Each structure stands twice: as C-alpha cells, then as structure tokens.
Amino acid sequence: VQAQDPDFERRVRDSFAKQSVMRLLGASLEQVGPGTTAIALPYRADLAQQDGFVHAGVLSTVADSAGGYAGYTLMPAGTRVLTTEYKMHFLAPAQGERFVATATVVKSGRTLTVCEMRVVAERGATRTLVAFGTQTLVCLRPDAAP
Amino acid sequence: VQAQDPDFERRVRDSFAKQSVMRLLGASLEQVGPGTTAIALPYRADLAQQDGFVHAGVLSTVADSAGGYAGYTLMPAGTRVLTTEYKMHFLAPAQGERFVATATVVKSGRTLTVCEMRVVAERGATRTLVAFGTQTLVCLRPDAAP
Amino acid sequence: VQAQDPDFERRVRDSFAKQSVMRLLGASLEQVGPGTTAIALPYRADLAQQDGFVHAGVLSTVADSAGGYAGYTLMPAGTRVLTTEYKMHFLAPAQGERFVATATVVKSGRTLTVCEMRVVAERGATRTLVAFGTQTLVCLRPDAAP
Amino acid sequence: VQAQDPDFERRVRDSFAKQSVMRLLGASLEQVGPGTTAIALPYRADLAQQDGFVHAGVLSTVADSAGGYAGYTLMPAGTRVLTTEYKMHFLAPAQGERFVATATVVKSGRTLTVCEMRVVAERGATRTLVAFGTQTLVCLRPDAAP
C-alpha cells in the first residue's frame, strides 16, 4: 500500500489531536502507516459498563478512530474523512490493563473506503481479541458534497 | 410487549447506575418501558471528533446502552445482558445541544434479543436523525454459559 | 418523500426486469413508490437450506433488491445504483407459502443512500417478521467514478 | 483449531447436500477443514443483477453457507447451526468465470460462533476480492431452545 500524500502522518496526527474525546478517554495514537493505524487505551474504572469491563461503545470509539485514520492515510491532502457506518462484534469481556485497536484498509476508493478493525486486550503477558469489525468511510473533497 | 419481571425498571436503573462511563459522558437514562428505553446526552466539547461534532463512537455508546437496557427490560430477574454485536449508520453530523438515543426490541428470545436504535439531535426546535442501527444481545442466565 | 424523476417507476421496473436472478428465484416486483418497494417470493423447495426453510441468503437477495430499488426511486434519471454493504438479522425460520420483502429509504443523499429492509413470511393468515436489516447504496452518476 | 467431532467433514457435507438452493445456484463445497470451508460458484448469466454481474445476494448466499459450515465443523455431533445475522461489504463488481467464498471461524463459543467470509472472483489469472463480511451463528443443541 502506498500513500499518495507523503505528509499523511502529520495530517493524521493533527486530526487525531483535535479529537477531544480521545483525551477524555485517555487514548493515544500509537502507530500510523500507509493504510494502517493503532490506538492504545489504558484501562480506567470510569470507562466501564455495569460489570467493570470496558464498555463496548468505548472499544468501538477507539476502533472507529483507528479505522477512520487508517483510511485517511490513503486519502489526498485537503480532504476530510467521515464514518458512514460500522459494525463491531464483541467476543470476550474487555478485561485488561490496556487495549489496542488496530485497523487496516481493505479497499480504498475515490469516494468510499472499507476498513477492518481489531481490539486486543493486554493482561499481563496475555493478548485476547475482544472485539473486531468492519467500517465504511467517505472521503469528502473540497469540491464535492457527500 | 409485556415484561415478565414486574420489577424490570428498578433492575435496569440499578445496572445503568453502575455504568461508570455514562457518568463520564454525562448521559442519563430518561425513559424505561417494556422493550424500550431512552438515554439523553447533552453536548460537551470534550465528546467531539476533529470537526467539533460528537464522535460517532460516543453516539454508539449511548445507543448501545439504550439497546442493551431495552432488551434487559424483557429478560427475567437474575439474568445479565451482554452485547454480542451491533451496527450503526451515521446519517448527518452530530450537531446539537442534546442527543437522545432511543431503542426498541424487535425480537426477544430465550437467549438472543435483537434491537433497533435511533439517535436524534436536538438543535433548538429542530430534531434530526443522526444515527441508527441494530444490535444483538445475549441473556446470560445464572445456570448457563454463553 | 418526493421523487425528482417523474418516470422513476418505469426506470425501476426496467432495471428489475434485467435482474435475471429474480426470475431464477421466482421473485416479482409487487410495489414501487417514492422511497419504497416490495418484492414477493413464493416458496419453492429449491430455495431451501438444510432444514427446508428458505435460505437466509435468498431472503437477503430479495431484501437487497428491494432496498436497492427503494433507493433508486429517489435517484435522478441517468444514474445507476450499487449496494456497498448490508446487514441482515434472521429472527425466525423462513417458513411460509410466500415471503414479502419491503424496503424504505431512511436517508437519501447525493452519493449515499441508506435503507431499511424487512422480510415477512405469509403462512395462511399469519404474518411473521423473519428477517430485517439495513443497507448502504451508492448512486453512480454518468460523470463520476465511485 | 481442533474439531471436537472427528466426523465433522461428513456431517458438514451431508448438511450441504441438503441445501437445495446450492444446486439451484450451481455452488459446490470445495474444502472443509476445522474452522474453515470454501464454496465455489461458476458464473452463470441467470445469477446476475441488472448490469450482468453476479447479484450481491447470490454472493452472500454462498458466503453465508461457507461461514455457517465453517462454524459447524467445530460444533458437537447432534447439533444444528443457524445464522442469526451477517453483514457483507461489496468491494468490486462481481465479474469473473468463477467465484470462491472462503470462511474462517474467529470465535467459537458454546452457543455463539463468529466467522469472517471473503469472496474472490477468478477471471483468467486474476484474483479480485469482491466481497467480505462477518457473521454470527447459533449452535442449537438437542436439549435447548435458542
């Protein structure tokens, strides 16, 4: 996979820095490459659902951003990215010290991009796939409406 | 729709109160009825994505809880509820003073429940459907593993 | 809902007539209105899965066409429609003499359209919701690539 | 991945042989292994949508069966398998002489199984990923209702 914008990493990191909800959740952008990203989320008790596990929606939030930015790495400079839909499966309770959402682009088109996302829980030396899913993104160009 | 547990509302409200992420986001449980709930989320700047709109994952978090609790109203006392998967569509930018996620049960089975969720943005007197989707829940009984 | 192309019904019926798989399955286009369609599918033993019920994929095929044409009613003359993704839930065994897939447009945009689809089984006087889901369509204009 | 039923392949092939719609479509079960299957579908003009490509629903039908049987390989003898939901993305026009749907199990639980499916179009020496998606299956045991 080749990014057409050589400055894609700075563009992605600038946009991530504007996602105020990532600071609220304590998430950080760990990796950015052409067509792929990783976002890390340390466990905090205030991210939990009723059983003390991280809420499925919180896992989805970091997975959605991971996918959005994986797609955005391959979009041209001057564009914006929006999620049009995603689906997530939750495979195991989100227990762990840290969660890492990774995303990769499956298909990058002029208007639409499709990504896969995975969320792994880190618990000591154990790595457990706790969530995964797929996503559709739209690339908004300065000269066009969606 | 008839709830088999007459005490379903207290059971749902107790569980919601344990979802610490709802306090973090500022969400509140507005309505609970048999097979339906509504969760309200006032706008806050720290819930935003890069354009200042509420992040799709945050909308999903309240929609997922709305659906989970809509399903939980119809489950028996002594059970637990987990989301196994959901899908959300994002139809318009999440702009507004307040967002309300409503959910209704489409099918309630012994083990599996399917819900529909909708998120409406309130902006002055305007109401805009900004997101909607579907969800599968599993009912965990004390005597059985999923 | 208002169709911008007054000739939308003929356009939809012409396209449906070209879907050779609809003849293979025995499906017919029952209703076409602005933002909505219905497709009927009589039961046949050669549409079945291993238990004798209509295969989930066959229900999806008629639901996908119902949604695609519901969206197509609202697209301009001279365009084409493609499904980019859909999700279907299967709620009950697809038993019955006849199945009717209905679809309605939830959001119609310049490029993307989102629909809801439902499939009802008719068994004597009984009507059972056996499947439902959501879909994203793309409108291909003569002057643009997707 | 290890199948608990040593006779899983015969069990899967017997069930596939009962799916009459597979004969209608001309699909055949190419491979069966623990947690994985492949189904082949030669192109036929009567499987097409309005542009002559294989209908998205037909691709989904073989993908759904591929996933269902991938999951079924890991289920115990004496059980049945049903799809509760799936989502498919369509990435490119389904053009080719032959299509192969492959599926792998992502998570196999006592009641629920989650699979990934991919459909590749074969056109001369070219292989194109035309569709992919995810699926939830339920394992029905003789002694329990879903």
Coordinates of C-alpha atoms in Angstrom, one line a residue:
Chain A
V1 CA 0.0 0.0 0.0
Q2 CA 1.3 3.4 -1.0
A3 CA 0.1 6.8 0.4
Q4 CA -0.4 9.4 -2.3
D5 CA 0.2 12.2 0.2
P6 CA 3.8 12.0 1.5
D7 CA 2.8 14.1 4.5
F8 CA 0.0 11.7 5.5
E9 CA 1.3 11.0 9.1
R10 CA 1.4 14.6 10.1
R11 CA -2.1 15.1 8.6
V12 CA -3.4 12.2 10.6
R13 CA -1.7 13.2 13.8
D14 CA -3.0 16.7 13.6
S15 CA -6.6 15.5 13.1
F16 CA -6.3 13.0 16.0
A17 CA -5.1 15.8 18.2
K18 CA -8.4 17.6 17.5
Q19 CA -10.5 14.6 18.7
S20 CA -11.1 15.9 22.2
V21 CA -12.9 12.7 23.1
M22 CA -9.6 10.8 22.8
R23 CA -8.2 12.9 25.6
L24 CA -11.4 12.3 27.7
L25 CA -10.9 8.5 27.2
G26 CA -7.2 8.6 27.6
A27 CA -6.5 7.1 24.2
S28 CA -3.3 7.8 22.2
L29 CA -2.3 7.2 18.6
E30 CA 0.5 4.6 18.8
Q31 CA 1.2 3.9 15.1
V32 CA 0.5 5.4 11.7
G33 CA 1.5 3.8 8.5
P34 CA 0.1 3.7 4.9
G35 CA -3.4 2.1 5.3
T36 CA -3.0 1.2 9.0
T37 CA -3.0 2.7 12.5
A38 CA -3.0 1.6 16.1
I39 CA -4.6 3.4 19.1
A40 CA -3.9 2.4 22.7
L41 CA -6.4 2.8 25.6
P42 CA -5.2 2.1 29.2
Y43 CA -7.9 0.7 31.4
R44 CA -9.7 3.2 33.7
A45 CA -12.6 2.4 36.0
D46 CA -14.6 5.3 34.6
L47 CA -14.7 3.6 31.1
A48 CA -16.7 0.6 32.4
Q49 CA -20.1 -0.9 31.9
Q50 CA -22.1 -2.5 34.7
D51 CA -19.7 -5.4 35.3
G52 CA -16.5 -3.3 35.4
F53 CA -15.3 -4.2 31.9
V54 CA -14.6 -1.5 29.3
H55 CA -17.9 -0.5 27.7
A56 CA -18.4 -1.9 24.2
G57 CA -19.1 1.6 22.9
V58 CA -15.7 2.8 24.2
L59 CA -13.9 0.0 22.4
S60 CA -15.9 1.0 19.3
T61 CA -14.9 4.6 19.7
V62 CA -11.2 3.8 19.5
A63 CA -11.8 1.2 16.8
D64 CA -13.8 3.7 14.8
S65 CA -11.0 6.3 15.1
A66 CA -8.3 3.7 14.2
G67 CA -10.3 2.8 11.1
G68 CA -11.0 6.3 10.1
Y69 CA -7.4 7.3 10.3
A70 CA -6.2 4.1 8.6
G71 CA -8.4 5.2 5.7
Y72 CA -7.4 8.8 6.0
T73 CA -3.7 7.9 5.5
L74 CA -4.5 6.9 1.9
M75 CA -6.7 10.0 1.1
P76 CA -5.3 13.0 -0.7
A77 CA -4.2 16.2 1.1
G78 CA -7.1 18.7 1.5
T79 CA -9.8 16.1 2.1
R80 CA -11.8 15.2 5.2
V81 CA -12.9 11.7 6.4
L82 CA -16.2 10.7 7.9
T83 CA -17.6 7.3 9.0
T84 CA -20.8 6.3 7.3
E85 CA -21.3 3.0 9.1
Y86 CA -19.5 0.4 11.1
K87 CA -20.3 -3.0 12.7
M88 CA -18.5 -4.4 15.7
H89 CA -18.5 -7.9 17.3
F90 CA -17.7 -8.3 21.0
L91 CA -16.0 -11.7 21.5
A92 CA -14.9 -11.6 25.2
P93 CA -15.2 -9.4 28.2
A94 CA -12.9 -6.3 27.9
Q95 CA -10.7 -7.1 30.8
G96 CA -7.1 -5.9 30.9
E97 CA -4.6 -3.2 31.7
R98 CA -4.5 -1.9 28.2
F99 CA -6.4 -2.2 24.9
V100 CA -5.0 -1.7 21.5
A101 CA -7.2 -1.1 18.5
T102 CA -5.6 -1.7 15.1
A103 CA -7.1 -1.0 11.7
T104 CA -6.2 -1.8 8.1
V105 CA -7.7 -0.7 4.9
V106 CA -9.4 -3.4 2.9
K107 CA -10.4 -1.3 -0.1
S108 CA -9.6 2.3 -0.8
G109 CA -11.7 4.0 -3.5
R110 CA -12.1 7.6 -4.7
T111 CA -15.1 8.2 -2.5
L112 CA -15.5 5.1 -0.3
T113 CA -13.0 3.2 1.8
V114 CA -13.6 0.0 3.7
C115 CA -11.6 -1.0 6.8
E116 CA -11.2 -3.8 9.3
M117 CA -10.7 -3.1 12.9
R118 CA -9.5 -5.4 15.8
V119 CA -9.2 -4.6 19.5
V120 CA -6.9 -6.7 21.7
A121 CA -6.8 -6.7 25.5
E122 CA -3.4 -6.9 27.2
R123 CA -3.5 -8.6 30.6
G124 CA 0.0 -9.4 31.8
A125 CA 1.5 -11.4 29.0
T126 CA -1.9 -12.5 27.7
R127 CA -3.3 -11.0 24.4
T128 CA -7.0 -11.6 23.8
L129 CA -9.0 -10.5 20.8
V130 CA -12.0 -8.8 22.5
A131 CA -13.7 -7.0 19.5
F132 CA -13.4 -6.8 15.8
G133 CA -15.5 -5.3 12.9
T134 CA -15.7 -3.5 9.6
Q135 CA -16.3 0.1 8.6
T136 CA -17.2 2.3 5.6
L137 CA -15.6 5.7 5.3
V138 CA -16.4 8.5 2.9
C139 CA -13.7 10.9 1.6
L140 CA -15.0 14.5 1.4
R141 CA -13.2 16.6 -1.2
P142 CA -13.2 20.3 -1.0
D143 CA -15.1 20.5 -4.3
A144 CA -17.9 18.0 -3.6
A145 CA -20.7 17.2 -1.2
P146 CA -21.3 13.7 0.1
Chain B
V1 CA -44.9 -6.0 24.9
Q2 CA -45.1 -7.4 28.4
A3 CA -42.2 -7.6 30.8
Q4 CA -42.1 -10.9 32.8
D5 CA -40.2 -9.3 35.7
P6 CA -42.6 -6.7 37.3
D7 CA -39.5 -5.1 38.8
F8 CA -37.7 -4.5 35.5
E9 CA -37.4 -0.8 35.8
R10 CA -35.5 -0.9 39.1
R11 CA -33.3 -3.7 37.8
V12 CA -32.5 -1.6 34.7
R13 CA -31.9 1.6 36.6
D14 CA -29.6 -0.2 39.1
S15 CA -27.5 -1.6 36.3
F16 CA -27.3 1.8 34.4
A17 CA -26.1 3.4 37.6
K18 CA -23.2 1.0 37.6
Q19 CA -22.1 2.1 34.1
S20 CA -19.4 4.5 35.1
V21 CA -18.8 5.5 31.5
M22 CA -22.3 7.1 31.4
R23 CA -21.2 9.5 34.1
L24 CA -18.0 10.2 32.3
L25 CA -20.0 11.1 29.1
G26 CA -22.8 12.9 31.1
A27 CA -25.5 10.6 29.8
S28 CA -28.7 9.9 31.8
L29 CA -31.4 7.3 31.5
E30 CA -34.6 9.3 30.5
Q31 CA -37.2 6.6 30.0
V32 CA -37.6 2.9 30.7
G33 CA -40.6 0.9 29.5
P34 CA -41.2 -2.7 28.5
G35 CA -38.9 -3.3 25.5
T36 CA -37.9 0.3 25.2
T37 CA -35.5 2.9 26.7
A38 CA -34.2 6.4 26.0
I39 CA -30.9 7.9 27.0
A40 CA -30.1 11.6 26.8
L41 CA -26.6 13.1 26.2
P42 CA -26.1 16.8 26.4
Y43 CA -23.4 18.2 24.1
R44 CA -20.0 18.8 25.5
A45 CA -16.9 19.9 23.7
D46 CA -14.9 17.0 25.1
L47 CA -17.1 14.5 23.3
A48 CA -16.1 15.7 19.9
Q49 CA -14.2 14.4 16.9
Q50 CA -11.9 16.5 14.8
D51 CA -14.7 18.8 13.4
G52 CA -16.4 19.5 16.7
F53 CA -19.3 17.1 16.2
V54 CA -20.0 14.4 18.8
H55 CA -17.8 11.4 17.9
A56 CA -19.6 8.5 16.2
G57 CA -18.3 6.2 18.9
V58 CA -19.9 8.3 21.6
L59 CA -23.3 8.2 19.9
S60 CA -22.8 4.4 19.6
T61 CA -22.0 4.1 23.3
V62 CA -25.3 5.6 24.3
A63 CA -27.2 3.8 21.6
D64 CA -25.6 0.5 22.7
S65 CA -26.6 1.1 26.3
A66 CA -30.1 2.1 25.2
G67 CA -30.5 -1.1 23.2
G68 CA -29.0 -3.3 25.9
Y69 CA -31.4 -1.9 28.5
A70 CA -34.4 -2.1 26.2
G71 CA -33.6 -5.8 25.8
Y72 CA -32.9 -6.2 29.5
T73 CA -36.4 -4.9 30.5
L74 CA -37.8 -8.1 28.9
M75 CA -35.3 -10.6 30.4
P76 CA -36.0 -12.4 33.7
A77 CA -34.8 -11.4 37.1
G78 CA -31.4 -12.8 38.0
T79 CA -30.0 -12.6 34.4
R80 CA -27.3 -10.5 32.9
V81 CA -27.2 -8.9 29.5
L82 CA -24.2 -8.5 27.1
T83 CA -24.0 -7.0 23.6
T84 CA -22.6 -9.5 21.0
E85 CA -22.6 -7.2 18.0
Y86 CA -24.1 -4.0 16.7
K87 CA -24.0 -1.9 13.6
M88 CA -24.6 1.8 13.4
H89 CA -25.2 4.1 10.4
F90 CA -24.2 7.8 10.7
L91 CA -26.6 9.9 8.6
A92 CA -25.7 13.5 9.5
P93 CA -23.2 15.5 11.5
A94 CA -23.9 15.1 15.2
Q95 CA -24.6 18.8 15.9
G96 CA -26.9 20.0 18.6
E97 CA -27.4 20.9 22.2
R98 CA -28.6 17.4 23.2
F99 CA -28.8 13.9 21.7
V100 CA -31.4 11.3 22.6
A101 CA -30.8 7.6 21.9
T102 CA -34.0 5.5 21.8
A103 CA -34.1 1.7 21.4
T104 CA -36.8 -0.8 20.9
V105 CA -36.8 -4.6 21.0
V106 CA -37.5 -6.2 17.6
K107 CA -37.3 -9.8 18.8
S108 CA -36.9 -11.1 22.3
G109 CA -35.9 -14.8 22.5
R110 CA -34.7 -17.0 25.4
T111 CA -31.0 -16.5 24.6
L112 CA -30.9 -13.8 21.9
T113 CA -32.6 -10.4 21.6
V114 CA -32.4 -8.1 18.6
C115 CA -33.0 -4.3 19.0
E116 CA -33.2 -1.2 16.8
M117 CA -31.6 2.1 18.0
R118 CA -32.0 5.6 16.8
V119 CA -30.1 8.8 17.9
V120 CA -31.8 12.2 17.3
A121 CA -30.0 15.5 17.6
E122 CA -31.9 18.4 19.2
R123 CA -30.9 21.8 18.0
G124 CA -33.4 24.5 19.1
A125 CA -36.7 23.2 17.8
T126 CA -35.1 21.0 15.2
R127 CA -34.9 17.3 15.5
T128 CA -32.5 15.4 13.2
L129 CA -32.0 11.7 12.9
V130 CA -28.2 11.5 13.1
A131 CA -27.6 7.8 13.6
F132 CA -29.5 4.5 13.7
G133 CA -28.6 0.8 13.8
T134 CA -29.3 -2.7 15.0
Q135 CA -27.9 -4.9 17.8
T136 CA -27.8 -8.5 19.1
L137 CA -27.9 -9.1 22.8
V138 CA -27.3 -12.3 24.8
C139 CA -29.1 -13.1 28.0
L140 CA -26.8 -14.8 30.5
R141 CA -28.6 -17.0 32.9
P142 CA -27.2 -18.0 36.3
D143 CA -27.2 -21.6 35.3
A144 CA -25.7 -21.4 31.8
A145 CA -22.6 -20.2 29.9
P146 CA -22.9 -18.2 26.7
Chain C
V1 CA -40.9 11.8 0.1
Q2 CA -40.8 13.1 -3.4
A3 CA -39.1 11.5 -6.4
Q4 CA -37.2 14.0 -8.5
D5 CA -37.5 11.8 -11.6
P6 CA -41.3 11.6 -12.5
D7 CA -40.5 8.5 -14.5
F8 CA -39.0 6.6 -11.6
E9 CA -41.3 3.7 -11.6
R10 CA -40.6 2.7 -15.2
R11 CA -36.9 3.2 -14.6
V12 CA -37.0 0.8 -11.6
R13 CA -39.2 -1.8 -13.4
D14 CA -36.9 -1.8 -16.4
S15 CA -33.9 -2.4 -14.2
F16 CA -35.7 -5.1 -12.1
A17 CA -36.6 -6.9 -15.4
K18 CA -32.8 -7.1 -16.2
Q19 CA -32.1 -8.9 -12.8
S20 CA -32.0 -12.4 -14.2
V21 CA -31.6 -13.9 -10.7
M22 CA -35.1 -12.6 -9.8
R23 CA -36.5 -14.9 -12.5
L24 CA -34.4 -17.8 -11.3
L25 CA -35.7 -17.3 -7.8
G26 CA -39.3 -16.6 -8.9
A27 CA -39.4 -13.1 -7.3
S28 CA -41.6 -10.4 -8.6
L29 CA -41.7 -6.6 -8.0
E30 CA -45.0 -6.0 -6.3
Q31 CA -44.9 -2.3 -5.4
V32 CA -42.9 0.7 -6.3
G33 CA -43.4 4.1 -4.7
P34 CA -41.2 7.1 -3.9
G35 CA -38.6 5.7 -1.5
T36 CA -40.2 2.3 -1.1
T37 CA -40.7 -1.0 -2.9
A38 CA -42.0 -4.5 -2.2
I39 CA -40.8 -7.8 -3.7
A40 CA -42.7 -11.1 -3.4
L41 CA -41.1 -14.5 -3.4
P42 CA -43.3 -17.6 -3.4
Y43 CA -41.9 -20.6 -1.5
R44 CA -40.2 -23.2 -3.6
A45 CA -38.4 -26.3 -2.3
D46 CA -35.3 -25.5 -4.4
L47 CA -34.7 -22.2 -2.4
A48 CA -34.1 -24.1 0.8
Q49 CA -31.3 -24.6 3.3
Q50 CA -30.8 -27.9 5.1
D51 CA -33.9 -27.8 7.2
G52 CA -36.3 -27.0 4.3
F53 CA -36.6 -23.3 5.2
V54 CA -35.8 -20.6 2.6
H55 CA -32.0 -19.9 2.8
A56 CA -31.0 -16.7 4.6
G57 CA -29.1 -15.7 1.5
V58 CA -32.2 -16.0 -0.7
L59 CA -34.2 -13.8 1.7
S60 CA -31.2 -11.4 1.6
T61 CA -31.2 -11.4 -2.2
V62 CA -34.8 -10.1 -2.4
A63 CA -34.3 -7.7 0.5
D64 CA -31.2 -6.3 -1.1
S65 CA -33.0 -5.7 -4.4
A66 CA -36.0 -4.2 -2.5
G67 CA -33.6 -1.8 -0.8
G68 CA -31.7 -1.0 -3.9
Y69 CA -34.8 -0.1 -5.9
A70 CA -36.3 1.8 -3.0
G71 CA -33.2 4.0 -3.1
Y72 CA -33.2 4.1 -6.9
T73 CA -36.7 5.6 -7.0
L74 CA -35.2 8.8 -5.4
M75 CA -32.1 9.0 -7.6
P76 CA -32.0 11.1 -10.8
A77 CA -32.6 9.8 -14.3
G78 CA -29.4 8.6 -16.0
T79 CA -27.8 7.2 -12.8
R80 CA -27.0 3.7 -11.7
V81 CA -27.3 2.1 -8.2
L82 CA -25.0 -0.3 -6.4
T83 CA -25.1 -1.8 -2.9
T84 CA -21.9 -1.1 -1.0
E85 CA -22.9 -3.1 2.1
Y86 CA -25.8 -4.5 4.0
K87 CA -26.5 -6.4 7.2
M88 CA -29.4 -8.7 7.8
H89 CA -30.8 -10.3 11.0
F90 CA -32.7 -13.6 10.8
L91 CA -35.4 -13.7 13.5
A92 CA -37.4 -16.8 12.8
P93 CA -37.3 -19.8 10.5
A94 CA -38.4 -18.8 7.0
Q95 CA -41.4 -21.0 6.8
G96 CA -44.5 -20.0 4.7
E97 CA -46.2 -20.0 1.3
R98 CA -44.9 -16.6 0.4
F99 CA -42.3 -14.0 1.5
V100 CA -42.6 -10.3 1.0
A101 CA -39.5 -8.0 1.3
T102 CA -40.3 -4.4 1.8
A103 CA -37.8 -1.6 1.9
T104 CA -37.9 2.1 2.8
V105 CA -35.3 4.9 2.4
V106 CA -34.0 6.2 5.7
K107 CA -31.6 8.8 4.2
S108 CA -31.2 9.8 0.6
G109 CA -28.0 11.8 -0.1
R110 CA -26.3 12.9 -3.3
T111 CA -23.9 9.9 -3.3
L112 CA -25.0 7.6 -0.5
T113 CA -28.5 6.3 0.4
V114 CA -29.4 4.2 3.5
C115 CA -32.4 1.9 3.6
E116 CA -34.2 -0.4 6.0
M117 CA -35.5 -3.8 4.8
R118 CA -38.0 -6.2 6.3
V119 CA -39.0 -9.7 5.2
V120 CA -42.4 -11.1 6.3
A121 CA -43.4 -14.7 5.9
E122 CA -47.1 -15.4 5.0
R123 CA -48.4 -18.7 6.3
G124 CA -52.2 -18.9 5.9
A125 CA -53.4 -15.8 7.7
T126 CA -50.3 -15.5 9.8
R127 CA -47.6 -12.8 9.1
T128 CA -44.2 -13.3 10.8
L129 CA -41.2 -11.0 10.6
V130 CA -38.5 -13.4 9.6
A131 CA -35.6 -11.0 8.7
F132 CA -34.7 -7.3 8.7
G133 CA -31.7 -5.2 8.1
T134 CA -30.1 -2.1 6.8
Q135 CA -28.2 -1.2 3.7
T136 CA -25.9 1.4 2.1
L137 CA -26.3 2.2 -1.6
V138 CA -24.1 4.4 -3.9
C139 CA -25.6 6.4 -6.7
L140 CA -23.3 6.3 -9.8
R141 CA -23.6 9.4 -12.0
P142 CA -22.5 9.4 -15.6
D143 CA -19.9 12.0 -14.9
A144 CA -18.2 10.5 -11.8
A145 CA -16.5 7.4 -10.5
P146 CA -17.4 5.9 -7.1
Chain D
V1 CA -8.1 -25.2 15.7
Q2 CA -9.3 -28.6 16.7
A3 CA -12.7 -30.1 15.9
Q4 CA -14.3 -32.0 18.8
D5 CA -16.3 -34.2 16.4
P6 CA -13.8 -36.4 14.4
D7 CA -16.6 -37.0 11.9
F8 CA -17.1 -33.2 11.2
E9 CA -16.5 -33.4 7.5
R10 CA -19.1 -36.0 6.8
R11 CA -21.6 -34.1 9.0
V12 CA -20.9 -30.8 7.1
R13 CA -21.1 -32.5 3.6
D14 CA -24.3 -34.2 4.5
S15 CA -25.9 -30.9 5.5
F16 CA -24.6 -29.1 2.5
A17 CA -26.1 -31.8 0.2
K18 CA -29.5 -30.9 1.7
Q19 CA -29.2 -27.2 0.8
S20 CA -31.3 -27.4 -2.4
V21 CA -30.5 -23.8 -3.2
M22 CA -26.9 -24.6 -3.7
R23 CA -27.9 -26.9 -6.6
L24 CA -30.1 -24.2 -8.0
L25 CA -27.2 -21.7 -7.9
G26 CA -24.6 -24.3 -9.1
A27 CA -22.5 -24.0 -6.0
S28 CA -20.2 -26.8 -4.7
L29 CA -18.4 -27.4 -1.4
E30 CA -14.7 -27.3 -2.3
Q31 CA -13.0 -27.6 1.0
V32 CA -13.8 -28.5 4.6
G33 CA -11.3 -28.2 7.4
P34 CA -11.5 -27.5 11.1
G35 CA -13.0 -24.0 11.4
T36 CA -12.8 -23.3 7.6
T37 CA -14.6 -24.1 4.4
A38 CA -14.6 -23.0 0.7
I39 CA -17.6 -22.9 -1.7
A40 CA -17.2 -22.4 -5.4
L41 CA -19.7 -20.8 -7.7
P42 CA -19.2 -20.8 -11.5
Y43 CA -20.6 -17.7 -13.3
R44 CA -24.0 -18.1 -14.9
A45 CA -26.0 -15.4 -16.7
D46 CA -29.1 -16.3 -14.6
L47 CA -27.3 -15.3 -11.4
A48 CA -26.9 -11.7 -12.5
Q49 CA -28.2 -8.3 -11.4
Q50 CA -29.1 -5.5 -13.9
D51 CA -25.5 -5.0 -15.1
G52 CA -24.7 -8.6 -15.7
F53 CA -22.6 -9.1 -12.6
V54 CA -23.4 -11.7 -10.1
H55 CA -26.1 -10.3 -7.7
A56 CA -24.8 -9.3 -4.2
G57 CA -27.4 -11.5 -2.6
V58 CA -26.0 -14.6 -4.5
L59 CA -22.5 -13.8 -3.3
S60 CA -23.9 -13.5 0.2
T61 CA -25.8 -16.8 -0.1
V62 CA -22.6 -18.8 -0.8
A63 CA -20.7 -16.7 1.8
D64 CA -23.3 -17.3 4.4
S65 CA -23.2 -21.1 3.8
A66 CA -19.4 -21.0 3.8
G67 CA -19.5 -19.3 7.2
G68 CA -22.3 -21.5 8.6
Y69 CA -20.4 -24.7 7.7
A70 CA -17.0 -23.3 8.9
G71 CA -18.7 -22.8 12.3
Y72 CA -20.5 -26.1 12.1
T73 CA -17.2 -28.0 11.7
L74 CA -16.4 -27.0 15.4
M75 CA -19.8 -27.8 16.8
P76 CA -20.5 -31.1 18.5
A77 CA -22.3 -34.0 16.8
G78 CA -26.0 -33.9 17.2
T79 CA -26.3 -30.1 17.0
R80 CA -27.7 -27.8 14.3
V81 CA -26.5 -24.5 13.1
L82 CA -28.4 -21.3 12.2
T83 CA -27.3 -17.9 11.1
T84 CA -28.6 -15.1 13.3
E85 CA -27.1 -12.2 11.4
Y86 CA -24.4 -11.3 8.9
K87 CA -23.0 -8.2 7.2
M88 CA -21.4 -8.1 3.8
H89 CA -19.4 -5.4 2.0
F90 CA -19.2 -5.4 -1.8
L91 CA -15.9 -4.0 -3.0
A92 CA -15.9 -4.5 -6.7
P93 CA -18.3 -5.7 -9.5
A94 CA -18.7 -9.5 -9.3
Q95 CA -17.2 -10.2 -12.8
G96 CA -15.4 -13.5 -13.4
E97 CA -15.7 -17.1 -14.6
R98 CA -15.8 -18.4 -11.1
F99 CA -16.3 -17.1 -7.5
V100 CA -14.9 -18.7 -4.4
A101 CA -16.3 -17.9 -0.9
T102 CA -14.0 -18.9 2.0
A103 CA -14.9 -18.6 5.6
T104 CA -12.9 -18.9 8.9
V105 CA -14.1 -19.0 12.5
V106 CA -13.0 -16.1 14.6
K107 CA -14.5 -17.2 17.8
S108 CA -16.3 -20.4 18.6
G109 CA -18.3 -20.4 21.8
R110 CA -20.8 -22.9 23.3
T111 CA -23.8 -21.1 21.9
L112 CA -22.5 -18.4 19.6
T113 CA -19.8 -18.5 16.8
V114 CA -18.5 -15.6 14.8
C115 CA -17.0 -16.0 11.4
E116 CA -15.3 -14.0 8.6
M117 CA -16.1 -14.6 5.0
R118 CA -14.4 -13.5 1.8
V119 CA -15.5 -13.9 -1.8
V120 CA -12.8 -13.8 -4.6
A121 CA -13.6 -13.5 -8.3
E122 CA -11.4 -15.6 -10.7
R123 CA -11.0 -14.0 -14.1
G124 CA -8.3 -15.7 -16.1
A125 CA -5.2 -15.5 -13.9
T126 CA -6.6 -12.5 -11.9
R127 CA -8.0 -12.9 -8.4
T128 CA -10.1 -10.0 -7.1
L129 CA -11.6 -9.7 -3.6
V130 CA -15.2 -8.7 -4.5
A131 CA -17.0 -9.1 -1.1
F132 CA -16.2 -9.8 2.5
G133 CA -18.1 -9.7 5.8
T134 CA -18.8 -11.1 9.2
Q135 CA -21.5 -13.4 10.6
T136 CA -22.9 -14.7 13.9
L137 CA -24.1 -18.3 14.2
V138 CA -26.0 -20.1 16.9
C139 CA -25.5 -23.7 17.8
L140 CA -28.8 -25.5 18.6
R141 CA -28.4 -28.4 20.9
P142 CA -31.0 -31.2 21.1
D143 CA -31.8 -30.2 24.7
A144 CA -32.1 -26.5 24.4
A145 CA -34.1 -23.8 22.5
P146 CA -32.3 -20.7 21.1

